Short mmCIF file of C-alpha atoms in Angstrom, two decimals:
data_model
loop_
_atom_site.label_atom_id
_atom_site.label_comp_id
_atom_site.label_asym_id
_atom_site.label_seq_id
_atom_site.Cartn_x
_atom_site.Cartn_y
_atom_site.Cartn_z
CA MET A 578 49.85 132.52 68.14
CA LYS A 579 46.50 130.95 69.12
CA LYS A 580 45.41 130.99 65.49
CA ILE A 581 48.57 129.23 64.32
CA ILE A 582 48.20 126.58 67.05
CA SER A 583 44.55 125.98 66.12
CA ILE A 584 45.35 125.60 62.40
CA LEU A 585 48.21 123.19 63.10
CA ALA A 586 46.14 121.11 65.52
CA PHE A 587 43.27 120.94 63.00
CA ALA A 588 45.65 119.84 60.23
CA LEU A 589 47.03 117.05 62.44
CA LEU A 590 43.56 115.82 63.36
CA VAL A 591 42.23 115.81 59.80
CA SER A 592 45.29 114.06 58.39
CA GLY A 593 45.11 111.31 61.01
CA CYS A 594 41.38 110.52 61.13
CA LYS A 595 40.41 106.85 60.73
CA THR A 596 37.51 104.61 61.68
CA SER A 597 37.90 101.65 64.03
CA PRO A 598 36.32 98.22 63.32
CA THR A 599 33.40 99.19 65.59
CA GLY A 600 32.80 102.45 63.70
CA ARG A 601 34.46 104.76 66.21
CA THR A 602 36.36 107.78 64.85
CA GLN A 603 40.00 107.67 65.91
CA ILE A 604 43.25 109.54 65.40
CA ALA A 605 46.19 107.56 63.96
CA LEU A 606 49.09 109.79 62.93
CA TYR A 607 51.68 107.09 62.24
CA SER A 608 52.03 104.80 59.21
CA ASP A 609 51.40 101.05 59.39
CA GLN A 610 55.03 100.47 58.47
CA LYS A 611 56.24 102.62 61.36
CA MET A 612 53.96 100.88 63.86
CA ASN A 613 55.02 97.44 62.57
CA GLU A 614 58.67 98.40 62.96
CA MET A 615 58.07 99.60 66.51
CA GLY A 616 56.11 96.46 67.43
CA SER A 617 58.69 94.10 65.96
CA ALA A 618 61.57 95.91 67.68
CA SER A 619 59.78 95.75 71.05
CA PHE A 620 59.06 92.05 70.61
CA GLU A 621 62.67 91.26 69.76
CA GLN A 622 63.77 93.11 72.88
CA MET A 623 61.33 91.12 75.01
CA LYS A 624 62.67 87.83 73.63
CA LYS A 625 66.17 88.86 74.68
CA GLU A 626 65.16 89.93 78.17
CA GLN A 627 62.53 87.34 79.15
CA ALA A 628 62.74 83.56 79.48
CA ILE A 629 60.88 81.67 76.75
CA GLU A 630 58.86 78.51 77.44
CA THR A 631 60.12 75.57 75.35
CA ASP A 632 57.59 72.91 76.37
CA PRO A 633 56.34 71.50 73.02
CA SER A 634 52.80 70.71 74.15
CA MET A 635 52.25 74.13 75.72
CA ASN A 636 53.56 75.92 72.64
CA ALA A 637 51.46 73.74 70.33
CA TYR A 638 48.33 74.50 72.39
CA VAL A 639 48.84 78.27 72.34
CA LYS A 640 49.79 78.33 68.65
CA CYS A 641 46.77 76.21 67.74
CA ILE A 642 44.45 78.82 69.26
CA ALA A 643 46.37 81.64 67.60
CA GLU A 644 46.11 80.02 64.16
CA HIS A 645 42.33 79.69 64.41
CA LEU A 646 41.99 83.34 65.44
CA ILE A 647 44.41 84.64 62.80
CA ALA A 648 42.45 82.83 60.08
CA GLU A 649 39.47 85.09 60.86
CA LEU A 650 41.35 88.40 60.66
CA PRO A 651 40.95 90.89 57.79
CA SER A 652 43.13 89.80 54.87
CA ASN A 653 45.84 92.43 55.41
CA TYR A 654 46.39 90.98 58.90
CA ALA A 655 45.65 87.31 58.18
CA ASN A 656 48.29 87.32 55.43
CA GLN A 657 50.98 88.60 57.77
CA GLN A 658 53.65 86.23 59.08
CA TRP A 659 52.55 85.99 62.73
CA GLU A 660 54.96 85.00 65.48
CA VAL A 661 53.63 83.48 68.70
CA VAL A 662 55.86 83.14 71.77
CA VAL A 663 55.07 81.75 75.22
CA PHE A 664 57.05 83.53 77.92
CA LYS A 665 57.95 82.00 81.29
CA GLU A 666 56.24 84.64 83.34
CA PRO A 667 53.87 83.99 86.30
CA SER A 668 51.53 86.92 85.64
CA ALA A 669 48.18 86.14 84.00
CA ASN A 670 48.74 88.20 80.90
CA ALA A 671 49.08 88.18 77.12
CA PHE A 672 49.71 90.83 74.49
CA ALA A 673 49.80 91.42 70.75
CA LEU A 674 51.87 94.00 68.91
CA PRO A 675 51.76 95.56 65.45
CA GLY A 676 53.91 93.59 63.04
CA GLY A 677 52.20 90.25 63.75
CA LYS A 678 53.50 89.47 67.25
CA ILE A 679 51.66 87.61 70.02
CA GLY A 680 53.03 86.90 73.48
CA VAL A 681 51.39 84.71 76.12
CA HIS A 682 52.59 84.39 79.73
CA THR A 683 52.62 80.93 81.29
CA GLY A 684 50.76 82.35 84.29
CA LEU A 685 47.73 83.02 82.10
CA LEU A 686 47.24 79.28 81.62
CA ASN A 687 46.44 79.00 85.34
CA VAL A 688 43.51 81.38 84.93
CA ALA A 689 42.34 80.63 81.37
CA LYS A 690 41.25 77.06 82.06
CA ASN A 691 40.45 75.91 78.52
CA GLN A 692 40.83 76.82 74.84
CA ASP A 693 37.76 79.06 74.84
CA GLN A 694 38.94 81.17 77.76
CA LEU A 695 42.46 81.49 76.33
CA ALA A 696 40.97 82.38 72.93
CA ALA A 697 39.03 85.19 74.65
CA VAL A 698 42.26 86.75 75.94
CA MET A 699 44.22 86.25 72.73
CA GLY A 700 41.32 87.50 70.62
CA HIS A 701 41.12 90.59 72.82
CA GLU A 702 44.84 91.29 72.39
CA VAL A 703 44.73 90.81 68.62
CA GLY A 704 41.69 93.09 68.66
CA HIS A 705 43.92 95.88 69.95
CA VAL A 706 46.16 95.40 66.92
CA ILE A 707 43.50 95.36 64.20
CA ALA A 708 41.80 98.37 65.82
CA GLU A 709 45.16 100.20 65.69
CA HIS A 710 45.01 101.08 69.37
CA SER A 711 48.80 101.35 69.63
CA ASN A 712 48.83 103.93 66.85
CA GLU A 713 45.94 105.79 68.43
CA ARG A 714 47.57 105.81 71.86
CA VAL A 715 50.94 107.04 70.55
CA SER A 716 49.14 109.67 68.48
CA GLN A 717 47.04 110.70 71.49
CA ASN A 718 50.16 111.14 73.62
CA SER A 719 51.80 113.23 70.91
CA LEU A 720 48.74 115.49 70.62
CA LEU A 721 48.44 115.84 74.41
CA GLN A 722 52.07 116.87 74.68
CA PHE A 723 51.61 119.30 71.81
CA GLY A 724 48.52 120.78 73.46
CA LEU A 725 50.16 121.18 76.87
CA GLN A 726 53.28 122.76 75.38
CA ALA A 727 51.16 125.11 73.29
CA SER A 728 49.10 126.07 76.37
CA SER A 729 52.26 126.76 78.35
CA THR A 730 53.61 128.95 75.54
CA ALA A 731 50.33 130.90 75.29
CA LEU A 732 50.23 131.45 79.05
CA GLN A 733 53.84 132.62 79.05
CA MET A 734 53.24 135.05 76.20
CA GLY A 735 50.17 136.41 77.99
CA ASN A 736 52.04 136.69 81.30
CA VAL A 737 49.14 134.88 82.97
CA GLU A 738 49.19 134.85 86.76
CA TYR A 739 49.23 131.41 88.43
CA ARG A 740 50.50 129.88 85.16
CA ASN A 741 52.14 126.91 86.93
CA ALA A 742 48.98 126.05 88.85
CA ILE A 743 46.92 126.25 85.65
CA MET A 744 49.37 123.96 83.81
CA GLN A 745 49.24 121.41 86.63
CA GLY A 746 45.45 121.45 86.38
CA LEU A 747 45.61 120.96 82.62
CA GLY A 748 47.91 117.98 83.12
CA LEU A 749 45.50 116.31 85.55
CA GLY A 750 42.59 117.10 83.26
CA ALA A 751 44.35 115.44 80.35
CA GLN A 752 45.09 112.35 82.44
CA TYR A 753 41.61 111.78 83.91
CA GLY A 754 39.58 113.42 81.17
CA VAL A 755 41.31 112.00 78.08
CA ALA A 756 44.06 109.42 78.64
CA LEU A 757 42.28 107.12 81.09
CA PRO A 758 38.88 107.12 79.34
CA PHE A 759 40.75 106.48 76.09
CA GLY A 760 42.31 103.41 77.71
CA ARG A 761 38.93 102.12 78.90
CA THR A 762 37.45 102.72 75.45
CA HIS A 763 40.25 100.68 73.89
CA GLU A 764 39.77 97.83 76.35
CA SER A 765 36.00 97.68 75.84
CA GLU A 766 36.41 97.84 72.07
CA ALA A 767 39.02 95.07 72.12
CA ASP A 768 36.64 92.95 74.22
CA VAL A 769 33.94 93.25 71.55
CA ILE A 770 36.33 92.63 68.64
CA GLY A 771 37.88 89.68 70.43
CA LEU A 772 34.46 88.17 71.22
CA ASP A 773 33.42 88.33 67.55
CA LEU A 774 36.79 86.97 66.46
CA MET A 775 36.74 83.96 68.76
CA ALA A 776 33.12 83.19 67.83
CA LYS A 777 33.88 83.35 64.09
CA ALA A 778 36.76 80.95 64.70
CA GLY A 779 34.38 78.49 66.38
CA PHE A 780 35.33 78.98 70.01
CA GLN A 781 32.59 79.08 72.66
CA PRO A 782 31.90 82.80 73.31
CA GLU A 783 30.76 82.05 76.87
CA GLY A 784 34.44 81.45 77.58
CA SER A 785 34.99 85.22 77.55
CA VAL A 786 32.64 85.73 80.51
CA ALA A 787 34.07 82.74 82.38
CA LEU A 788 37.57 84.11 81.84
CA TRP A 789 36.76 87.43 83.49
CA GLU A 790 35.01 85.67 86.34
CA ASN A 791 38.24 83.70 86.86
CA MET A 792 40.28 86.91 86.66
CA GLU A 793 38.07 88.53 89.27
CA ALA A 794 38.43 85.53 91.59
CA ALA A 795 42.21 85.37 91.12
CA SER A 796 42.83 89.09 91.67
CA SER A 797 44.03 90.37 95.02
CA GLY A 798 44.18 93.80 96.63
CA GLU A 799 41.95 96.81 96.21
CA ARG A 800 41.45 98.30 92.75
CA PRO A 801 41.37 102.01 92.07
CA PRO A 802 37.96 103.48 91.18
CA GLU A 803 37.06 102.76 87.55
CA PHE A 804 37.33 106.44 86.57
CA MET A 805 40.99 106.35 87.70
CA SER A 806 41.87 103.18 85.83
CA THR A 807 42.85 102.50 82.24
CA HIS A 808 40.81 99.27 82.34
CA PRO A 809 37.08 98.84 82.97
CA ALA A 810 36.15 97.10 86.20
CA PRO A 811 35.76 93.31 85.73
CA GLN A 812 32.02 93.49 86.46
CA SER A 813 31.64 96.15 83.74
CA ARG A 814 33.45 93.92 81.26
CA ILE A 815 31.39 90.88 82.22
CA ALA A 816 28.14 92.84 81.79
CA ASN A 817 29.25 94.20 78.41
CA LEU A 818 30.32 90.77 77.13
CA THR A 819 27.17 89.09 78.44
CA SER A 820 25.00 91.59 76.56
CA LYS A 821 26.64 90.50 73.31
CA LEU A 822 26.62 86.73 73.79
CA ASP A 823 23.48 86.08 71.71
CA GLU A 824 25.02 87.54 68.54
CA ALA A 825 28.36 85.87 69.27
CA SER A 826 26.61 82.51 69.71
CA ARG A 827 25.05 82.91 66.26
CA LEU A 828 28.51 83.57 64.81
CA LYS A 829 29.87 80.48 66.55
CA GLN A 830 27.01 78.33 65.28
CA ALA A 831 27.68 79.52 61.73
CA ALA A 832 31.36 78.67 62.20
CA TRP A 833 30.51 75.16 63.39
CA GLN A 834 28.20 74.64 60.43
CA SER A 835 31.07 75.52 58.10
CA GLY A 836 33.36 73.03 59.82
CA LYS A 837 35.24 75.42 62.09
CA LYS A 838 35.36 73.66 65.44
CA PRO A 839 38.75 74.08 67.14
CA GLN A 840 40.19 71.19 69.14
CA CYS A 841 43.26 72.75 70.75
CA LYS A 842 44.69 70.72 73.62
#
């Protein structure tokens, strides 16, 4: 039984191995078509359930930033038909989904004070898409469930004492040892991808640091310890982004020299 499980797990891992834009090895078991279908279906559902902002100037501002960022994506993404929607939602949030979908909450415009700060958030969210984080996360969850079920079966077959306690421990181990670090890895990777993307589009990369300083100031309540969170602490993100500003500034300068200087208002 253990041998069969090991062979099957190995086959799944090998068949789904990819490399992220930052060179990180990742597992992506689902096809691009499947992920695009899932993303598009989710987006359509959101448009039915959430109020959509119709203010022309606000929509033009958000779409202007999106167009500059999309123009810098790899060709297979840049050539997609992207849809950008502003939702009437007070939370300071945005998201991007496979299938060329971007959503921005009106509340984010109270925290992202200018085009550079908003480009940092939108670039980060698009970074999740081009790094296939949704695919990786769904694949990760599938493999975790497979592993836990296989462990339970093996413990049952071996008539192992304290099986339930062991399985509970495995579940916690998977959560804090795999799922949450995976989430923080995705967030940090999307920060880096988004920073490069906004700089290549001609936005000021310093806006990414200012954005997270604004987020930190606007947040309320105590946060869980970083090891118990799917997102890095704001100070960790700020330090990581700051360490990469020199290279991003060079990319922005090259963009300006080639005539890429966004004026989204």
